């Protein structure tokens, strides 16, 4: 089936783990983005439109997160970064912050067996200070349990801020200079890249944002410096694997030049 002719609205796909192979679009293997980042936005508006609480919107996002991970696995994506809680999200009400912390902790705990079964290697990007210790503890348990999995790396970006990440890299480099481990005469791009939170993860190829907002809100400024952007008007609880495949289809038709000129 040619991908262009898939009618997304008529496909009844089971939520998890895997779809009927005949409905998975056959993307050219070398064209699938290796690393996708998703700004999962719009939970509050989704709930508000239904007369529900913001908390209900976050709850509605949970199965969608896992449907999206399953869709990424099916499409052959190797790294998936999920913007879960930003360094700016502490500005929200104490009730919402408390809910988001507890909910993140519980999801990682409840879903680790499922992720392990799917071959997911759980990763974390973010800052330790302020982040709940119980969230860090669950992340560490999940990272340890899944460290040999290699189907997909799912990076939960929790208490993540791109400027914080670059500032932390600069501080780590400054410390090494101070300790005489490296010379401070020449700071290279690769030196900065080596001091990011997960230096082994390749640059981000595609950043997707749901909810219609067209900004990146401090998400992966270094790693996604040359990423393609895909803005979806769907609110995150309405997203999922079929929508992800549509975003990937947009991506495979892009012409990435990296400042050069592609031969026609
Ligand atoms: C995204 O949805 C979830 C987080 C930022 C934690 P929002 O909570 O930002 O939903 P909107 O943007 O208010 O609709
Ligand atoms: C970005 O969404 C952060 C996450 C999805 C975790 P926000 O809703 O916090 O971003 P702004 O406030 O619209 O920029
Ligand atoms: Mg938002």
PDB file of C-alpha atoms and ligand atoms in Angstrom:
ATOM      1  CA  UNK A   1       0.000   0.000   0.000  1.00  0.00           C
ATOM      2  CA  UNK A   2       1.474   3.341  -0.979  1.00  0.00           C
ATOM      3  CA  UNK A   3       1.771   5.494   2.100  1.00  0.00           C
ATOM      4  CA  UNK A   4       0.221   8.534   0.442  1.00  0.00           C
ATOM      5  CA  UNK A   5      -3.049   6.631   0.119  1.00  0.00           C
ATOM      6  CA  UNK A   6      -3.449   5.593   3.732  1.00  0.00           C
ATOM      7  CA  UNK A   7      -6.669   6.969   5.182  1.00  0.00           C
ATOM      8  CA  UNK A   8      -5.724   7.581   8.789  1.00  0.00           C
ATOM      9  CA  UNK A   9      -9.267   8.124   9.974  1.00  0.00           C
ATOM     10  CA  UNK A  10     -10.431   4.678   8.873  1.00  0.00           C
ATOM     11  CA  UNK A  11      -7.638   2.674  10.468  1.00  0.00           C
ATOM     12  CA  UNK A  12      -8.594   0.901  13.627  1.00  0.00           C
ATOM     13  CA  UNK A  13      -5.200   0.296  15.198  1.00  0.00           C
ATOM     14  CA  UNK A  14      -4.891  -1.474  18.527  1.00  0.00           C
ATOM     15  CA  UNK A  15      -3.331   0.800  21.112  1.00  0.00           C
ATOM     16  CA  UNK A  16      -0.316  -1.308  21.957  1.00  0.00           C
ATOM     17  CA  UNK A  17       2.063  -2.856  21.404  1.00  0.00           C
ATOM     18  CA  UNK A  18       2.148  -3.485  17.663  1.00  0.00           C
ATOM     19  CA  UNK A  19       0.010  -2.813  14.616  1.00  0.00           C
ATOM     20  CA  UNK A  20      -0.972  -5.113  11.800  1.00  0.00           C
ATOM     21  CA  UNK A  21       2.189  -4.926   9.653  1.00  0.00           C
ATOM     22  CA  UNK A  22       0.156  -4.113   6.538  1.00  0.00           C
ATOM     23  CA  UNK A  23      -0.782  -0.684   7.894  1.00  0.00           C
ATOM     24  CA  UNK A  24       2.735   0.410   8.841  1.00  0.00           C
ATOM     25  CA  UNK A  25       3.953   2.754   6.124  1.00  0.00           C
ATOM     26  CA  UNK A  26       6.973   1.458   4.238  1.00  0.00           C
ATOM     27  CA  UNK A  27       9.279   4.440   4.640  1.00  0.00           C
ATOM     28  CA  UNK A  28      12.553   4.157   2.717  1.00  0.00           C
ATOM     29  CA  UNK A  29      14.868   2.759   5.393  1.00  0.00           C
ATOM     30  CA  UNK A  30      17.647   5.304   4.994  1.00  0.00           C
ATOM     31  CA  UNK A  31      15.135   8.190   5.129  1.00  0.00           C
ATOM     32  CA  UNK A  32      13.529   7.562   8.517  1.00  0.00           C
ATOM     33  CA  UNK A  33      14.703  10.173  11.060  1.00  0.00           C
ATOM     34  CA  UNK A  34      17.173   8.520  13.388  1.00  0.00           C
ATOM     35  CA  UNK A  35      16.323  10.844  16.286  1.00  0.00           C
ATOM     36  CA  UNK A  36      12.900  12.473  16.777  1.00  0.00           C
ATOM     37  CA  UNK A  37      12.049  14.947  19.542  1.00  0.00           C
ATOM     38  CA  UNK A  38       8.437  15.615  20.512  1.00  0.00           C
ATOM     39  CA  UNK A  39       7.135  18.645  22.380  1.00  0.00           C
ATOM     40  CA  UNK A  40       4.013  17.029  23.790  1.00  0.00           C
ATOM     41  CA  UNK A  41       1.824  20.111  24.165  1.00  0.00           C
ATOM     42  CA  UNK A  42      -1.895  20.782  24.526  1.00  0.00           C
ATOM     43  CA  UNK A  43      -3.025  18.537  27.381  1.00  0.00           C
ATOM     44  CA  UNK A  44      -4.567  21.457  29.270  1.00  0.00           C
ATOM     45  CA  UNK A  45      -6.540  22.726  26.271  1.00  0.00           C
ATOM     46  CA  UNK A  46      -7.709  19.202  25.438  1.00  0.00           C
ATOM     47  CA  UNK A  47      -9.170  18.922  28.934  1.00  0.00           C
ATOM     48  CA  UNK A  48     -10.572  22.445  29.016  1.00  0.00           C
ATOM     49  CA  UNK A  49     -12.552  21.798  25.812  1.00  0.00           C
ATOM     50  CA  UNK A  50     -14.215  18.863  27.534  1.00  0.00           C
ATOM     51  CA  UNK A  51     -14.944  20.708  30.779  1.00  0.00           C
ATOM     52  CA  UNK A  52     -12.307  18.597  32.540  1.00  0.00           C
ATOM     53  CA  UNK A  53      -9.386  19.568  34.764  1.00  0.00           C
ATOM     54  CA  UNK A  54      -5.833  20.102  33.458  1.00  0.00           C
ATOM     55  CA  UNK A  55      -4.876  16.997  35.431  1.00  0.00           C
ATOM     56  CA  UNK A  56      -7.351  14.956  33.392  1.00  0.00           C
ATOM     57  CA  UNK A  57      -5.606  16.210  30.263  1.00  0.00           C
ATOM     58  CA  UNK A  58      -2.243  14.909  31.481  1.00  0.00           C
ATOM     59  CA  UNK A  59      -3.869  11.580  32.345  1.00  0.00           C
ATOM     60  CA  UNK A  60      -5.321  11.355  28.833  1.00  0.00           C
ATOM     61  CA  UNK A  61      -1.810  11.813  27.442  1.00  0.00           C
ATOM     62  CA  UNK A  62      -0.360   8.676  29.054  1.00  0.00           C
ATOM     63  CA  UNK A  63      -1.703   6.045  26.611  1.00  0.00           C
ATOM     64  CA  UNK A  64      -0.867   8.399  23.746  1.00  0.00           C
ATOM     65  CA  UNK A  65       2.768   8.573  24.858  1.00  0.00           C
ATOM     66  CA  UNK A  66       3.006   4.780  24.670  1.00  0.00           C
ATOM     67  CA  UNK A  67       1.086   4.530  21.405  1.00  0.00           C
ATOM     68  CA  UNK A  68       3.565   7.050  19.972  1.00  0.00           C
ATOM     69  CA  UNK A  69       6.554   5.065  21.264  1.00  0.00           C
ATOM     70  CA  UNK A  70       5.101   1.919  19.646  1.00  0.00           C
ATOM     71  CA  UNK A  71       4.658   3.807  16.374  1.00  0.00           C
ATOM     72  CA  UNK A  72       8.247   5.046  16.515  1.00  0.00           C
ATOM     73  CA  UNK A  73       9.479   1.475  16.997  1.00  0.00           C
ATOM     74  CA  UNK A  74       7.373   0.311  14.048  1.00  0.00           C
ATOM     75  CA  UNK A  75       8.728   3.076  11.837  1.00  0.00           C
ATOM     76  CA  UNK A  76      12.329   2.204  12.727  1.00  0.00           C
ATOM     77  CA  UNK A  77      13.157   5.362  14.708  1.00  0.00           C
ATOM     78  CA  UNK A  78      16.246   4.737  16.881  1.00  0.00           C
ATOM     79  CA  UNK A  79      16.055   7.645  19.390  1.00  0.00           C
ATOM     80  CA  UNK A  80      12.935   9.404  20.689  1.00  0.00           C
ATOM     81  CA  UNK A  81      13.212  12.420  23.023  1.00  0.00           C
ATOM     82  CA  UNK A  82       9.985  13.295  24.833  1.00  0.00           C
ATOM     83  CA  UNK A  83       9.638  16.758  26.392  1.00  0.00           C
ATOM     84  CA  UNK A  84       7.860  15.835  29.606  1.00  0.00           C
ATOM     85  CA  UNK A  85       8.607  18.677  32.054  1.00  0.00           C
ATOM     86  CA  UNK A  86      10.641  21.777  31.309  1.00  0.00           C
ATOM     87  CA  UNK A  87      12.766  23.928  33.610  1.00  0.00           C
ATOM     88  CA  UNK A  88      10.091  26.593  33.027  1.00  0.00           C
ATOM     89  CA  UNK A  89       7.164  24.357  34.069  1.00  0.00           C
ATOM     90  CA  UNK A  90       7.931  25.045  37.768  1.00  0.00           C
ATOM     91  CA  UNK A  91       6.050  28.318  37.175  1.00  0.00           C
ATOM     92  CA  UNK A  92       2.739  26.399  37.140  1.00  0.00           C
ATOM     93  CA  UNK A  93       0.504  26.113  40.198  1.00  0.00           C
ATOM     94  CA  UNK A  94       1.935  24.031  43.063  1.00  0.00           C
ATOM     95  CA  UNK A  95      -0.955  21.589  42.576  1.00  0.00           C
ATOM     96  CA  UNK A  96      -0.185  21.030  38.908  1.00  0.00           C
ATOM     97  CA  UNK A  97       3.573  20.723  39.553  1.00  0.00           C
ATOM     98  CA  UNK A  98       2.921  18.213  42.311  1.00  0.00           C
ATOM     99  CA  UNK A  99       0.628  16.226  40.055  1.00  0.00           C
ATOM    100  CA  UNK A 100       3.114  16.195  37.172  1.00  0.00           C
ATOM    101  CA  UNK A 101       5.970  15.044  39.422  1.00  0.00           C
ATOM    102  CA  UNK A 102       3.972  12.223  41.019  1.00  0.00           C
ATOM    103  CA  UNK A 103       2.446  11.209  37.693  1.00  0.00           C
ATOM    104  CA  UNK A 104       5.845  11.030  35.946  1.00  0.00           C
ATOM    105  CA  UNK A 105       7.215   8.920  38.780  1.00  0.00           C
ATOM    106  CA  UNK A 106       4.227   6.555  38.684  1.00  0.00           C
ATOM    107  CA  UNK A 107       4.229   6.175  34.898  1.00  0.00           C
ATOM    108  CA  UNK A 108       7.894   5.202  34.829  1.00  0.00           C
ATOM    109  CA  UNK A 109       7.247   2.700  37.623  1.00  0.00           C
ATOM    110  CA  UNK A 110       4.102   1.182  36.074  1.00  0.00           C
ATOM    111  CA  UNK A 111       5.395   1.068  32.501  1.00  0.00           C
ATOM    112  CA  UNK A 112       8.982  -0.077  32.905  1.00  0.00           C
ATOM    113  CA  UNK A 113       8.147  -3.771  32.364  1.00  0.00           C
ATOM    114  CA  UNK A 114       6.247  -2.942  29.172  1.00  0.00           C
ATOM    115  CA  UNK A 115       9.082  -0.752  27.890  1.00  0.00           C
ATOM    116  CA  UNK A 116      11.609  -3.463  28.716  1.00  0.00           C
ATOM    117  CA  UNK A 117       9.526  -6.000  26.801  1.00  0.00           C
ATOM    118  CA  UNK A 118       9.440  -3.673  23.785  1.00  0.00           C
ATOM    119  CA  UNK A 119      13.232  -3.321  23.790  1.00  0.00           C
ATOM    120  CA  UNK A 120      13.143   0.291  24.985  1.00  0.00           C
ATOM    121  CA  UNK A 121      16.270   1.674  26.639  1.00  0.00           C
ATOM    122  CA  UNK A 122      15.029   4.311  29.083  1.00  0.00           C
ATOM    123  CA  UNK A 123      17.157   7.489  29.309  1.00  0.00           C
ATOM    124  CA  UNK A 124      16.801  10.828  31.102  1.00  0.00           C
ATOM    125  CA  UNK A 125      17.850  14.334  30.142  1.00  0.00           C
ATOM    126  CA  UNK A 126      17.527  17.086  32.720  1.00  0.00           C
ATOM    127  CA  UNK A 127      18.848  18.789  35.795  1.00  0.00           C
ATOM    128  CA  UNK A 128      18.919  17.180  39.223  1.00  0.00           C
ATOM    129  CA  UNK A 129      18.349  20.236  41.475  1.00  0.00           C
ATOM    130  CA  UNK A 130      14.628  20.741  42.263  1.00  0.00           C
ATOM    131  CA  UNK A 131      13.548  17.513  40.564  1.00  0.00           C
ATOM    132  CA  UNK A 132      11.785  15.182  43.002  1.00  0.00           C
ATOM    133  CA  UNK A 133      14.146  12.512  44.324  1.00  0.00           C
ATOM    134  CA  UNK A 134      11.443   9.852  43.829  1.00  0.00           C
ATOM    135  CA  UNK A 135      11.334  10.730  40.108  1.00  0.00           C
ATOM    136  CA  UNK A 136      15.123  10.418  39.823  1.00  0.00           C
ATOM    137  CA  UNK A 137      14.997   7.113  41.745  1.00  0.00           C
ATOM    138  CA  UNK A 138      12.404   5.620  39.349  1.00  0.00           C
ATOM    139  CA  UNK A 139      14.377   6.859  36.350  1.00  0.00           C
ATOM    140  CA  UNK A 140      17.535   5.237  37.715  1.00  0.00           C
ATOM    141  CA  UNK A 141      15.773   1.915  38.302  1.00  0.00           C
ATOM    142  CA  UNK A 142      14.330   2.009  34.760  1.00  0.00           C
ATOM    143  CA  UNK A 143      17.658   3.036  33.181  1.00  0.00           C
ATOM    144  CA  UNK A 144      19.497   0.231  34.965  1.00  0.00           C
ATOM    145  CA  UNK A 145      16.879  -2.388  34.076  1.00  0.00           C
ATOM    146  CA  UNK A 146      16.785  -1.465  30.388  1.00  0.00           C
ATOM    147  CA  UNK A 147      20.423  -0.519  29.768  1.00  0.00           C
ATOM    148  CA  UNK A 148      21.128  -3.383  27.349  1.00  0.00           C
ATOM    149  CA  UNK A 149      18.006  -2.809  25.211  1.00  0.00           C
ATOM    150  CA  UNK A 150      18.687  -1.543  21.722  1.00  0.00           C
ATOM    151  CA  UNK A 151      15.406  -1.336  19.777  1.00  0.00           C
ATOM    152  CA  UNK A 152      14.901   2.327  20.647  1.00  0.00           C
ATOM    153  CA  UNK A 153      16.238   4.777  23.222  1.00  0.00           C
ATOM    154  CA  UNK A 154      13.413   6.802  24.757  1.00  0.00           C
ATOM    155  CA  UNK A 155      14.757   9.915  26.460  1.00  0.00           C
ATOM    156  CA  UNK A 156      12.422  11.397  29.051  1.00  0.00           C
ATOM    157  CA  UNK A 157      13.287  15.101  29.203  1.00  0.00           C
ATOM    158  CA  UNK A 158      12.252  15.907  32.773  1.00  0.00           C
ATOM    159  CA  UNK A 159      13.347  19.151  34.405  1.00  0.00           C
ATOM    160  CA  UNK A 160      14.998  19.708  31.042  1.00  0.00           C
ATOM    161  CA  UNK A 161      15.918  23.106  29.640  1.00  0.00           C
ATOM    162  CA  UNK A 162      18.142  23.570  26.620  1.00  0.00           C
ATOM    163  CA  UNK A 163      19.891  26.645  27.979  1.00  0.00           C
ATOM    164  CA  UNK A 164      20.454  24.869  31.297  1.00  0.00           C
ATOM    165  CA  UNK A 165      21.976  21.934  29.400  1.00  0.00           C
ATOM    166  CA  UNK A 166      24.406  24.199  27.533  1.00  0.00           C
ATOM    167  CA  UNK A 167      25.253  26.121  30.724  1.00  0.00           C
ATOM    168  CA  UNK A 168      25.893  22.812  32.529  1.00  0.00           C
ATOM    169  CA  UNK A 169      28.181  21.708  29.679  1.00  0.00           C
ATOM    170  CA  UNK A 170      30.079  25.014  29.919  1.00  0.00           C
ATOM    171  CA  UNK A 171      30.443  24.559  33.688  1.00  0.00           C
ATOM    172  CA  UNK A 172      31.758  20.999  33.230  1.00  0.00           C
ATOM    173  CA  UNK A 173      34.311  22.223  30.690  1.00  0.00           C
ATOM    174  CA  UNK A 174      35.373  25.098  32.982  1.00  0.00           C
ATOM    175  CA  UNK A 175      35.916  22.627  35.816  1.00  0.00           C
ATOM    176  CA  UNK A 176      38.158  20.442  33.643  1.00  0.00           C
ATOM    177  CA  UNK A 177      40.182  23.497  32.641  1.00  0.00           C
ATOM    178  CA  UNK A 178      40.513  24.472  36.303  1.00  0.00           C
ATOM    179  CA  UNK A 179      41.638  20.921  37.177  1.00  0.00           C
ATOM    180  CA  UNK A 180      44.205  21.061  34.380  1.00  0.00           C
ATOM    181  CA  UNK A 181      42.520  18.188  32.489  1.00  0.00           C
ATOM    182  CA  UNK A 182      42.018  20.189  29.287  1.00  0.00           C
ATOM    183  CA  UNK A 183      43.414  23.445  27.973  1.00  0.00           C
ATOM    184  CA  UNK A 184      40.961  26.324  27.887  1.00  0.00           C
ATOM    185  CA  UNK A 185      42.591  27.919  24.862  1.00  0.00           C
ATOM    186  CA  UNK A 186      40.265  26.391  22.364  1.00  0.00           C
ATOM    187  CA  UNK A 187      36.680  25.347  23.044  1.00  0.00           C
ATOM    188  CA  UNK A 188      35.372  23.377  20.080  1.00  0.00           C
ATOM    189  CA  UNK A 189      31.840  22.396  19.110  1.00  0.00           C
ATOM    190  CA  UNK A 190      32.653  18.725  19.654  1.00  0.00           C
ATOM    191  CA  UNK A 191      33.933  19.558  23.151  1.00  0.00           C
ATOM    192  CA  UNK A 192      30.598  21.167  24.018  1.00  0.00           C
ATOM    193  CA  UNK A 193      28.687  18.250  22.468  1.00  0.00           C
ATOM    194  CA  UNK A 194      30.688  15.777  24.572  1.00  0.00           C
ATOM    195  CA  UNK A 195      29.520  17.505  27.760  1.00  0.00           C
ATOM    196  CA  UNK A 196      25.780  17.456  27.068  1.00  0.00           C
ATOM    197  CA  UNK A 197      23.548  15.228  29.233  1.00  0.00           C
ATOM    198  CA  UNK A 198      23.643  12.250  26.821  1.00  0.00           C
ATOM    199  CA  UNK A 199      26.647  12.806  24.558  1.00  0.00           C
ATOM    200  CA  UNK A 200      26.304   9.439  22.799  1.00  0.00           C
ATOM    201  CA  UNK A 201      22.913  10.334  21.329  1.00  0.00           C
ATOM    202  CA  UNK A 202      23.126  11.746  17.784  1.00  0.00           C
ATOM    203  CA  UNK A 203      21.692  15.109  16.780  1.00  0.00           C
ATOM    204  CA  UNK A 204      17.934  15.410  16.499  1.00  0.00           C
ATOM    205  CA  UNK A 205      16.642  15.135  12.912  1.00  0.00           C
ATOM    206  CA  UNK A 206      13.003  16.062  13.429  1.00  0.00           C
ATOM    207  CA  UNK A 207      11.270  18.094  16.138  1.00  0.00           C
ATOM    208  CA  UNK A 208       7.508  17.715  16.322  1.00  0.00           C
ATOM    209  CA  UNK A 209       5.289  20.026  18.348  1.00  0.00           C
ATOM    210  CA  UNK A 210       1.618  19.373  18.872  1.00  0.00           C
ATOM    211  CA  UNK A 211      -1.125  21.870  19.815  1.00  0.00           C
ATOM    212  CA  UNK A 212      -0.579  24.396  17.025  1.00  0.00           C
ATOM    213  CA  UNK A 213       2.020  26.489  18.843  1.00  0.00           C
ATOM    214  CA  UNK A 214       4.971  27.270  16.606  1.00  0.00           C
ATOM    215  CA  UNK A 215       7.884  27.617  19.003  1.00  0.00           C
ATOM    216  CA  UNK A 216      10.431  25.255  20.499  1.00  0.00           C
ATOM    217  CA  UNK A 217      10.221  26.430  24.134  1.00  0.00           C
ATOM    218  CA  UNK A 218      13.855  25.692  25.118  1.00  0.00           C
ATOM    219  CA  UNK A 219      13.834  22.118  23.736  1.00  0.00           C
ATOM    220  CA  UNK A 220      17.131  20.707  22.386  1.00  0.00           C
ATOM    221  CA  UNK A 221      18.613  23.987  21.060  1.00  0.00           C
ATOM    222  CA  UNK A 222      22.019  22.361  20.545  1.00  0.00           C
ATOM    223  CA  UNK A 223      20.961  18.903  19.320  1.00  0.00           C
ATOM    224  CA  UNK A 224      18.182  20.207  17.056  1.00  0.00           C
ATOM    225  CA  UNK A 225      20.124  23.147  15.591  1.00  0.00           C
ATOM    226  CA  UNK A 226      19.612  21.662  12.115  1.00  0.00           C
ATOM    227  CA  UNK A 227      16.452  19.641  12.725  1.00  0.00           C
ATOM    228  CA  UNK A 228      13.414  19.747  10.478  1.00  0.00           C
ATOM    229  CA  UNK A 229      10.338  21.090  12.284  1.00  0.00           C
ATOM    230  CA  UNK A 230       6.823  19.694  12.070  1.00  0.00           C
ATOM    231  CA  UNK A 231       4.008  21.569  13.761  1.00  0.00           C
ATOM    232  CA  UNK A 232       0.787  19.627  14.238  1.00  0.00           C
ATOM    233  CA  UNK A 233      -2.464  21.341  15.136  1.00  0.00           C
ATOM    234  CA  UNK A 234      -3.601  18.258  17.062  1.00  0.00           C
ATOM    235  CA  UNK A 235      -3.554  18.513  20.839  1.00  0.00           C
ATOM    236  CA  UNK A 236      -1.228  15.893  22.311  1.00  0.00           C
ATOM    237  CA  UNK A 237      -4.002  13.604  23.686  1.00  0.00           C
ATOM    238  CA  UNK A 238      -5.288  13.396  20.072  1.00  0.00           C
ATOM    239  CA  UNK A 239      -1.832  12.506  18.702  1.00  0.00           C
ATOM    240  CA  UNK A 240      -0.508   8.910  18.504  1.00  0.00           C
ATOM    241  CA  UNK A 241       1.232   6.534  16.145  1.00  0.00           C
ATOM    242  CA  UNK A 242      -0.714   7.392  12.998  1.00  0.00           C
ATOM    243  CA  UNK A 243      -0.065  11.084  13.516  1.00  0.00           C
ATOM    244  CA  UNK A 244       3.613  10.309  14.123  1.00  0.00           C
ATOM    245  CA  UNK A 245       3.777   8.430  10.823  1.00  0.00           C
ATOM    246  CA  UNK A 246       2.259  11.464   9.104  1.00  0.00           C
ATOM    247  CA  UNK A 247       4.956  13.674  10.661  1.00  0.00           C
ATOM    248  CA  UNK A 248       7.630  11.224   9.461  1.00  0.00           C
ATOM    249  CA  UNK A 249       6.079  11.299   5.997  1.00  0.00           C
ATOM    250  CA  UNK A 250       6.407  15.104   5.969  1.00  0.00           C
ATOM    251  CA  UNK A 251      10.043  14.677   6.991  1.00  0.00           C
ATOM    252  CA  UNK A 252      10.993  12.152   4.297  1.00  0.00           C
ATOM    253  CA  UNK A 253       9.918  14.656   1.652  1.00  0.00           C
ATOM    254  CA  UNK A 254      12.144  17.438   3.006  1.00  0.00           C
ATOM    255  CA  UNK A 255      15.363  18.423   1.297  1.00  0.00           C
ATOM    256  CA  UNK A 256      18.053  18.674   3.981  1.00  0.00           C
ATOM    257  CA  UNK A 257      20.997  20.709   2.799  1.00  0.00           C
ATOM    258  CA  UNK A 258      22.933  21.621   5.966  1.00  0.00           C
ATOM    259  CA  UNK A 259      24.126  24.797   4.321  1.00  0.00           C
ATOM    260  CA  UNK A 260      25.351  23.011   1.220  1.00  0.00           C
ATOM    261  CA  UNK A 261      23.826  22.505  -2.212  1.00  0.00           C
ATOM    262  CA  UNK A 262      22.202  19.219  -3.192  1.00  0.00           C
ATOM    263  CA  UNK A 263      22.784  17.868  -6.679  1.00  0.00           C
ATOM    264  CA  UNK A 264      19.482  17.676  -8.568  1.00  0.00           C
TER     265      UNK A 264
HETATM  266  C1  LIG B   1       1.810  19.766  27.843  1.00  0.00           C
HETATM  267  O1  LIG B   1       0.510  20.231  27.918  1.00  0.00           O
HETATM  268  C2  LIG B   1       2.258  19.078  29.106  1.00  0.00           C
HETATM  269  C3  LIG B   1       3.295  19.794  29.861  1.00  0.00           C
HETATM  270  C4  LIG B   1       3.848  20.922  29.525  1.00  0.00           C
HETATM  271  C5  LIG B   1       3.729  19.186  31.111  1.00  0.00           C
HETATM  272  P1  LIG B   1       0.160  21.626  28.619  1.00  0.00           P
HETATM  273  O2  LIG B   1      -0.092  21.339  30.057  1.00  0.00           O
HETATM  274  O3  LIG B   1       1.190  22.631  28.332  1.00  0.00           O
HETATM  275  O4  LIG B   1      -1.203  21.976  27.880  1.00  0.00           O
HETATM  276  P2  LIG B   1      -1.657  23.401  27.353  1.00  0.00           P
HETATM  277  O5  LIG B   1      -0.544  23.932  26.481  1.00  0.00           O
HETATM  278  O6  LIG B   1      -1.871  24.253  28.562  1.00  0.00           O
HETATM  279  O7  LIG B   1      -2.901  23.129  26.580  1.00  0.00           O
HETATM  280  C1  LIG B   2       6.633  22.839  26.506  1.00  0.00           C
HETATM  281  O1  LIG B   2       5.288  23.118  26.674  1.00  0.00           O
HETATM  282  C2  LIG B   2       7.101  21.924  27.605  1.00  0.00           C
HETATM  283  C3  LIG B   2       6.623  20.550  27.542  1.00  0.00           C
HETATM  284  C4  LIG B   2       5.861  20.024  26.620  1.00  0.00           C
HETATM  285  C5  LIG B   2       7.082  19.689  28.616  1.00  0.00           C
HETATM  286  P1  LIG B   2       4.782  24.413  27.471  1.00  0.00           P
HETATM  287  O2  LIG B   2       3.310  24.399  27.394  1.00  0.00           O
HETATM  288  O3  LIG B   2       5.404  24.436  28.805  1.00  0.00           O
HETATM  289  O4  LIG B   2       5.428  25.592  26.610  1.00  0.00           O
HETATM  290  P2  LIG B   2       4.962  27.103  26.376  1.00  0.00           P
HETATM  291  O5  LIG B   2       4.713  27.683  27.733  1.00  0.00           O
HETATM  292  O6  LIG B   2       3.749  27.068  25.530  1.00  0.00           O
HETATM  293  O7  LIG B   2       6.125  27.724  25.658  1.00  0.00           O
HETATM  294 MG1  LIG B   3       1.464  24.027  26.871  1.00  0.00          MG
END
